[in-house]
Backbone as JSON, one array per atom type, in Angstrom:
{
  "sequence": "MTELLRFLGALWRAIVGAAADALEWVRKPGSKLKVVCAVLAFGCLVSGLTAYEREQRIEDLNAQVVKVRADWKADAERLQADVENRDKRLAEVAATLRAEAEKLKVLQAQSAEALRALAGKIEASEKDAASWKARYEQRPDTCKAALELLDSACPALKGY",
  "N": [[100.18, -4.54, 27.91], [101.52, -3.57, 25.72], [101.83, -5.86, 24.28], [99.27, -6.35, 23.42], [98.89, -4.15, 21.73], [100.84, -4.76, 19.82], [99.72, -7.09, 18.82], [97.28, -6.16, 17.72], [98.3, -4.44, 15.78], [99.61, -6.31, 14.11], [97.41, -7.76, 13.27], [96.04, -5.8, 11.86], [97.86, -5.27, 9.8], [97.77, -7.74, 8.5], [95.13, -7.8, 7.56], [95.06, -5.54, 5.86], [97.08, -6.32, 4.12], [95.93, -8.64, 2.99], [93.77, -7.47, 1.64], [95.19, -5.86, -0.16], [96.54, -7.83, -1.64], [94.28, -9.1, -2.78], [93.3, -7.04, -4.38], [95.42, -6.73, -6.16], [95.32, -9.21, -7.39], [92.85, -9.07, -8.66], [93.43, -7.22, -10.61], [94.96, -8.58, -12.43], [94.74, -9.99, -15.64], [92.7, -12.63, -17.28], [91.85, -14.76, -15.57], [89.8, -17.48, -14.8], [88.43, -17.79, -12.49], [87.93, -15.21, -11.73], [85.98, -14.46, -13.57], [83.91, -16.14, -12.8], [83.48, -15.17, -10.23], [82.68, -12.56, -10.88], [80.3, -13.08, -12.27], [78.84, -14.28, -10.22], [78.75, -12.11, -8.43], [77.24, -10.3, -9.97], [74.87, -11.78, -10.14], [74.16, -11.85, -7.42], [73.72, -9.13, -7.06], [71.51, -8.72, -8.76], [69.61, -10.5, -7.6], [69.4, -9.3, -5.09], [68.32, -6.79, -5.74], [65.89, -7.68, -6.81], [64.76, -8.9, -4.57], [64.47, -6.64, -2.98], [62.59, -5.19, -4.5], [60.41, -6.95, -4.38], [59.92, -6.89, -1.64], [59.1, -4.25, -1.4], [56.73, -4.4, -2.87], [55.32, -6.16, -1.24], [55.06, -4.61, 1.07], [53.47, -2.55, 0.02], [51.19, -4.02, -0.64], [50.47, -4.88, 1.93], [49.84, -2.41, 3.06], [47.63, -1.8, 1.48], [45.93, -3.88, 2.27], [45.51, -3.19, 4.94], [44.17, -0.78, 4.56], [41.89, -1.67, 3.17], [40.76, -3.31, 5.11], [40.17, -1.37, 7.05], [38.34, 0.17, 5.61], [36.37, -1.76, 5.23], [35.62, -2.24, 7.87], [34.58, 0.29, 8.52], [32.47, 0.38, 6.7], [30.98, -1.79, 7.65], [30.26, -0.83, 10.18], [28.74, 1.39, 9.43], [26.67, 0.15, 8.02], [25.6, -1.37, 10.1], [24.66, 0.67, 11.73], [22.75, 1.69, 10.0], [20.99, -0.48, 9.94], [20.17, -0.52, 12.6], [18.89, 1.97, 12.74], [16.83, 1.5, 10.91], [15.48, -0.58, 12.23], [14.64, 0.83, 14.47], [12.92, 2.73, 13.3], [11.03, 0.95, 12.24], [10.0, -0.1, 14.62], [8.79, 2.19, 15.64], [6.84, 2.61, 13.66], [5.38, 0.25, 14.0], [4.39, 0.64, 16.6], [2.78, 2.87, 16.15], [0.95, 1.75, 14.35], [-0.24, -0.14, 16.03], [-1.51, 1.56, 17.86], [-3.28, 2.82, 16.12], [-4.79, 0.59, 15.42], [-6.05, 0.03, 17.82], [-7.61, 2.34, 18.04], [-9.22, 1.91, 15.82], [-10.61, -0.39, 16.63], [-12.14, 0.7, 18.7], [-13.65, 2.53, 17.23], [-15.02, 0.71, 15.59], [-16.56, -0.62, 17.48], [-18.17, 1.52, 18.32], [-19.42, 2.08, 15.91], [-20.82, -0.32, 15.48], [-22.6, -0.19, 17.63], [-24.01, 2.11, 16.91], [-25.17, 1.16, 14.55], [-26.85, -0.82, 15.59], [-28.58, 0.78, 17.1], [-29.67, 2.31, 15.01], [-30.89, 0.29, 13.55], [-32.85, -0.42, 15.37], [-34.34, 1.95, 15.37], [-35.18, 1.99, 12.7], [-36.75, -0.28, 12.63], [-38.7, 0.49, 14.48], [-39.77, 2.68, 13.09], [-40.78, 1.38, 10.84], [-42.74, -0.18, 12.03], [-44.32, 1.88, 12.97], [-45.04, 3.06, 10.55], [-46.47, 0.96, 9.44], [-48.6, 0.75, 11.25], [-49.76, 3.27, 10.82], [-50.5, 3.01, 8.17], [-52.38, 1.0, 8.43], [-54.33, 2.32, 9.95], [-54.94, 4.31, 8.12], [-56.06, 2.87, 6.1], [-58.38, 2.11, 7.37], [-59.95, 4.37, 7.54], [-62.77, 6.57, 7.82], [-65.69, 6.74, 5.64], [-66.44, 9.34, 5.05], [-64.11, 10.74, 5.25], [-62.71, 9.63, 3.13], [-64.24, 10.6, 1.02], [-63.79, 13.35, 1.29], [-61.08, 13.51, 0.72], [-61.12, 12.71, -1.95], [-62.52, 14.83, -3.07], [-60.65, 16.84, -2.58], [-58.61, 15.91, -4.2], [-59.74, 16.25, -6.71], [-60.03, 19.04, -6.71], [-57.45, 20.01, -6.44], [-55.39, 18.89, -8.52], [-52.62, 18.65, -8.66], [-51.76, 17.9, -6.17], [-52.49, 15.31, -5.85], [-52.95, 11.95, -4.63], [-52.37, 11.57, -1.89]],
  "CA": [[99.5, -3.64, 27.03], [102.3, -3.51, 24.49], [101.56, -7.08, 23.53], [97.97, -6.14, 22.78], [99.12, -3.23, 20.63], [101.53, -5.49, 18.77], [98.76, -8.03, 18.22], [96.37, -5.38, 16.9], [99.08, -3.97, 14.63], [99.82, -7.45, 13.22], [96.1, -8.07, 12.69], [95.75, -4.75, 10.88], [98.73, -5.5, 8.64], [97.27, -8.93, 7.79], [93.89, -7.42, 6.85], [95.44, -4.64, 4.78], [97.85, -7.12, 3.17], [94.99, -9.49, 2.25], [93.03, -6.6, 0.74], [96.12, -5.45, -1.23], [96.73, -9.02, -2.49], [93.04, -9.31, -3.55], [93.24, -5.98, -5.38], [96.43, -7.07, -7.17], [94.82, -10.4, -8.11], [91.75, -8.64, -9.53], [94.0, -6.45, -11.72], [95.59, -9.49, -13.4], [93.77, -10.51, -16.6], [92.74, -14.01, -17.72], [91.53, -15.78, -14.58], [88.43, -18.0, -14.88], [87.84, -17.56, -11.18], [87.44, -13.83, -11.74], [84.74, -14.45, -14.33], [82.9, -16.78, -11.94], [83.19, -14.21, -9.16], [81.93, -11.45, -11.46], [78.95, -13.57, -12.54], [78.19, -14.43, -8.9], [78.48, -10.77, -7.9], [76.11, -9.77, -10.73], [73.69, -12.53, -9.69], [73.8, -11.36, -6.08], [73.16, -7.8, -7.23], [70.16, -8.86, -9.34], [68.71, -11.1, -6.6], [69.18, -8.3, -4.04], [67.36, -5.81, -6.26], [64.6, -8.36, -6.92], [64.23, -9.05, -3.21], [64.05, -5.31, -2.53], [61.36, -4.87, -5.2], [59.35, -7.79, -3.8], [59.62, -6.37, -0.3], [58.3, -3.05, -1.6], [55.39, -4.84, -3.25], [54.67, -6.73, -0.04], [54.69, -3.48, 1.93], [52.33, -1.89, -0.62], [50.01, -4.89, -0.46], [50.08, -4.82, 3.34], [49.15, -1.12, 3.26], [46.31, -1.93, 0.86], [45.12, -4.75, 3.13], [45.12, -2.4, 6.11], [43.15, 0.18, 4.1], [40.66, -2.41, 2.87], [40.16, -3.71, 6.4], [39.59, -0.18, 7.67], [37.13, 0.49, 4.84], [35.37, -2.8, 5.54], [35.12, -1.99, 9.23], [33.74, 1.49, 8.46], [31.23, -0.01, 6.01], [30.21, -2.64, 8.56], [29.69, 0.04, 11.21], [27.7, 2.2, 8.79], [25.54, -0.74, 7.75], [24.99, -1.71, 11.38], [23.9, 1.85, 12.14], [21.56, 1.74, 9.14], [20.07, -1.53, 10.4], [19.61, -0.07, 13.87], [17.93, 3.04, 12.42], [15.66, 0.87, 10.29], [14.74, -1.27, 13.29], [14.0, 1.86, 15.3], [11.77, 3.25, 12.54], [10.01, -0.1, 12.18], [9.36, -0.17, 15.93], [7.89, 3.35, 15.72], [5.7, 2.34, 12.79], [4.58, -0.79, 14.64], [3.67, 1.25, 17.72], [1.73, 3.71, 15.55], [-0.08, 0.85, 13.82], [-0.98, -0.71, 17.17], [-2.39, 2.61, 18.37], [-4.36, 2.98, 15.14], [-5.65, -0.59, 15.51], [-6.9, 0.22, 19.01], [-8.61, 3.35, 17.67], [-10.14, 1.26, 14.89], [-11.5, -1.26, 17.41], [-13.1, 1.57, 19.39], [-14.58, 3.03, 16.21], [-15.86, -0.41, 15.17], [-17.55, -0.84, 18.53], [-19.12, 2.63, 18.24], [-20.2, 1.89, 14.68], [-21.75, -1.43, 15.71], [-23.64, 0.32, 18.53], [-24.83, 3.03, 16.12], [-25.97, 0.34, 13.64], [-27.92, -1.45, 16.39], [-29.56, 1.84, 17.41], [-30.34, 2.64, 13.77], [-31.78, -0.83, 13.23], [-34.01, -0.28, 16.27], [-35.15, 3.08, 14.89], [-35.8, 1.57, 11.44], [-37.82, -1.23, 12.99], [-39.78, 1.26, 15.1], [-40.45, 3.48, 12.06], [-41.55, 0.46, 10.02], [-43.95, -0.51, 12.8], [-45.14, 3.1, 12.99], [-45.6, 3.21, 9.21], [-47.48, -0.1, 9.26], [-49.78, 1.11, 12.04], [-50.39, 4.4, 10.16], [-51.16, 2.51, 6.97], [-53.58, 0.27, 8.87], [-55.32, 3.34, 10.33], [-55.35, 5.0, 6.9], [-56.98, 1.96, 5.39], [-59.64, 2.03, 8.13], [-60.53, 5.71, 7.66], [-64.21, 6.57, 7.53], [-66.08, 7.07, 4.27], [-66.48, 10.8, 4.89], [-62.72, 11.16, 5.05], [-62.37, 9.24, 1.76], [-64.94, 11.52, 0.12], [-63.13, 14.65, 1.4], [-59.81, 13.39, 0.01], [-61.43, 12.66, -3.37], [-62.83, 16.21, -3.43], [-59.37, 17.56, -2.58], [-57.88, 15.47, -5.4], [-60.33, 16.88, -7.89], [-59.81, 20.48, -6.63], [-56.0, 20.27, -6.6], [-54.82, 17.68, -9.14], [-51.16, 18.6, -8.44], [-51.51, 17.28, -4.86], [-53.21, 14.04, -5.89], [-52.32, 10.74, -4.18], [-51.94, 11.5, -0.48]],
  "C": [[100.23, -3.55, 25.68], [102.06, -4.75, 23.64], [100.23, -6.94, 22.78], [98.11, -5.2, 21.59], [99.86, -3.91, 19.48], [100.59, -6.44, 18.05], [97.81, -7.29, 17.29], [97.07, -4.84, 15.66], [99.28, -5.08, 13.63], [98.51, -7.82, 12.53], [95.75, -7.06, 11.61], [96.59, -4.96, 9.62], [98.25, -6.7, 7.83], [96.03, -8.6, 6.97], [94.23, -6.54, 5.66], [96.22, -5.4, 3.71], [96.93, -8.0, 2.34], [94.2, -8.65, 1.25], [93.9, -6.16, -0.43], [96.37, -6.61, -2.18], [95.5, -9.27, -3.36], [92.93, -8.27, -4.65], [94.23, -6.26, -6.51], [95.96, -8.25, -8.02], [93.71, -10.01, -9.08], [92.31, -7.9, -10.75], [94.64, -7.34, -12.78], [94.52, -10.04, -14.34], [93.88, -12.02, -16.78], [92.38, -15.06, -16.71], [90.06, -16.18, -14.71], [87.7, -17.77, -13.56], [87.28, -16.15, -11.08], [86.1, -13.75, -12.46], [83.61, -15.03, -13.49], [82.5, -15.82, -10.83], [82.37, -13.04, -9.69], [80.49, -11.87, -11.74], [78.18, -13.72, -11.23], [77.84, -13.07, -8.29], [77.29, -10.15, -8.63], [74.81, -10.47, -10.32], [73.21, -12.07, -8.32], [73.16, -9.98, -6.17], [71.73, -7.88, -7.75], [69.19, -9.45, -8.31], [68.43, -10.12, -5.46], [68.16, -7.25, -4.49], [65.96, -6.43, -6.39], [63.95, -8.52, -5.55], [63.73, -7.7, -2.68], [62.72, -4.93, -3.18], [60.18, -5.68, -4.64], [58.95, -7.29, -2.42], [58.78, -5.1, -0.4], [56.87, -3.4, -2.0], [54.63, -5.39, -2.05], [54.23, -5.61, 0.89], [53.48, -2.73, 1.35], [51.05, -2.7, -0.44], [49.54, -4.88, 0.99], [49.35, -3.51, 3.64], [47.75, -1.17, 2.65], [45.38, -2.8, 1.71], [44.63, -3.98, 4.35], [44.02, -1.42, 5.73], [41.83, -0.52, 3.82], [39.97, -2.86, 4.16], [39.51, -2.52, 7.1], [38.31, 0.23, 6.95], [36.01, -0.49, 5.15], [34.76, -2.56, 6.92], [34.2, -0.77, 9.24], [32.41, 1.17, 7.78], [30.35, -0.86, 6.92], [29.54, -1.8, 9.65], [28.54, 0.88, 10.64], [26.46, 1.35, 8.52], [24.83, -1.14, 9.05], [24.15, -0.54, 11.89], [22.63, 1.99, 11.3], [20.52, 0.72, 9.58], [19.4, -1.11, 11.71], [18.58, 1.04, 13.64], [16.66, 2.46, 11.8], [14.82, 0.14, 11.33], [14.0, -0.29, 14.18], [12.76, 2.42, 14.59], [10.66, 2.21, 12.45], [9.28, -0.24, 13.51], [8.39, 1.0, 16.1], [6.65, 3.13, 14.87], [4.78, 1.29, 13.41], [3.77, -0.23, 15.8], [2.52, 2.12, 17.2], [0.6, 2.84, 15.02], [-0.89, 0.2, 14.93], [-1.96, 0.31, 17.74], [-3.57, 2.82, 17.41], [-5.32, 1.78, 15.18], [-6.58, -0.49, 16.72], [-7.99, 1.24, 18.7], [-9.66, 2.74, 16.75], [-11.11, 0.34, 15.62], [-12.56, -0.44, 18.13], [-14.13, 2.08, 18.4], [-15.51, 1.93, 15.72], [-16.95, -0.67, 16.19], [-18.61, 0.27, 18.5], [-20.01, 2.48, 17.02], [-21.22, 0.77, 14.85], [-22.9, -0.98, 16.6], [-24.58, 1.24, 17.76], [-25.72, 2.24, 15.15], [-27.12, -0.35, 14.38], [-29.02, -0.42, 16.71], [-30.35, 2.21, 16.15], [-31.3, 1.52, 13.36], [-33.04, -0.78, 14.1], [-34.93, 0.83, 15.8], [-35.86, 2.72, 13.59], [-36.97, 0.64, 11.73], [-39.01, -0.49, 13.6], [-40.52, 2.08, 14.04], [-41.26, 2.59, 11.13], [-42.85, 0.06, 10.72], [-44.91, 0.68, 12.8], [-45.8, 3.3, 11.63], [-46.69, 2.16, 8.97], [-48.75, 0.23, 10.03], [-50.51, 2.3, 11.39], [-51.16, 3.93, 8.92], [-52.43, 1.76, 7.33], [-54.67, 1.27, 9.26], [-55.85, 4.06, 9.1], [-56.35, 4.15, 6.13], [-58.34, 1.89, 6.09], [-60.29, 3.41, 8.31], [-62.02, 5.67, 7.29], [-64.49, 7.03, 6.1], [-66.1, 8.57, 4.04], [-65.09, 11.33, 4.62], [-62.29, 10.81, 3.63], [-63.01, 10.21, 0.77], [-64.24, 12.88, 0.13], [-61.81, 14.61, 0.64], [-60.05, 13.33, -1.5], [-61.77, 14.06, -3.88], [-61.55, 17.05, -3.52], [-58.56, 17.18, -3.81], [-58.45, 16.13, -6.64], [-60.09, 18.38, -7.89], [-58.34, 20.82, -6.9], [-55.36, 19.02, -7.21], [-53.3, 17.55, -8.92], [-50.84, 17.91, -7.12], [-52.16, 15.9, -4.76], [-52.34, 12.91, -5.33], [-51.85, 10.71, -2.75], [-52.99, 10.9, 0.39]]
}
């Protein structure tokens, strides 16, 4: 155990001695190696700060990408819901139009039947009018004379 303590003590003295020698060397003026070390240290400092700034930009951009993806996903869901609502409304309109088309077919059939019945009535009335006119034309002479007398007595009722 004492050997380990001696070894650790010697190691500590070597580290402290090296640090003291480096500090003494830095205090001496005029060394070109010091200038090179100072320039390298400044370069390392600048590159470290630049790397830190770039990392911050990357983190900001990653946060923006996450936000844009979330916004895109929300927009896609909203648009999908809008499409589903539109499809639902279109299906309702189509069902309503089909029902109205069926009603229209029924009404067309009723209208066609009514037109056939009306055509039959018109034809019957035309036949009836033709038969009346034929009978009127064949009226006896006494009837013609009576109508002429009525025309002369009441000129306002003339022509029947």
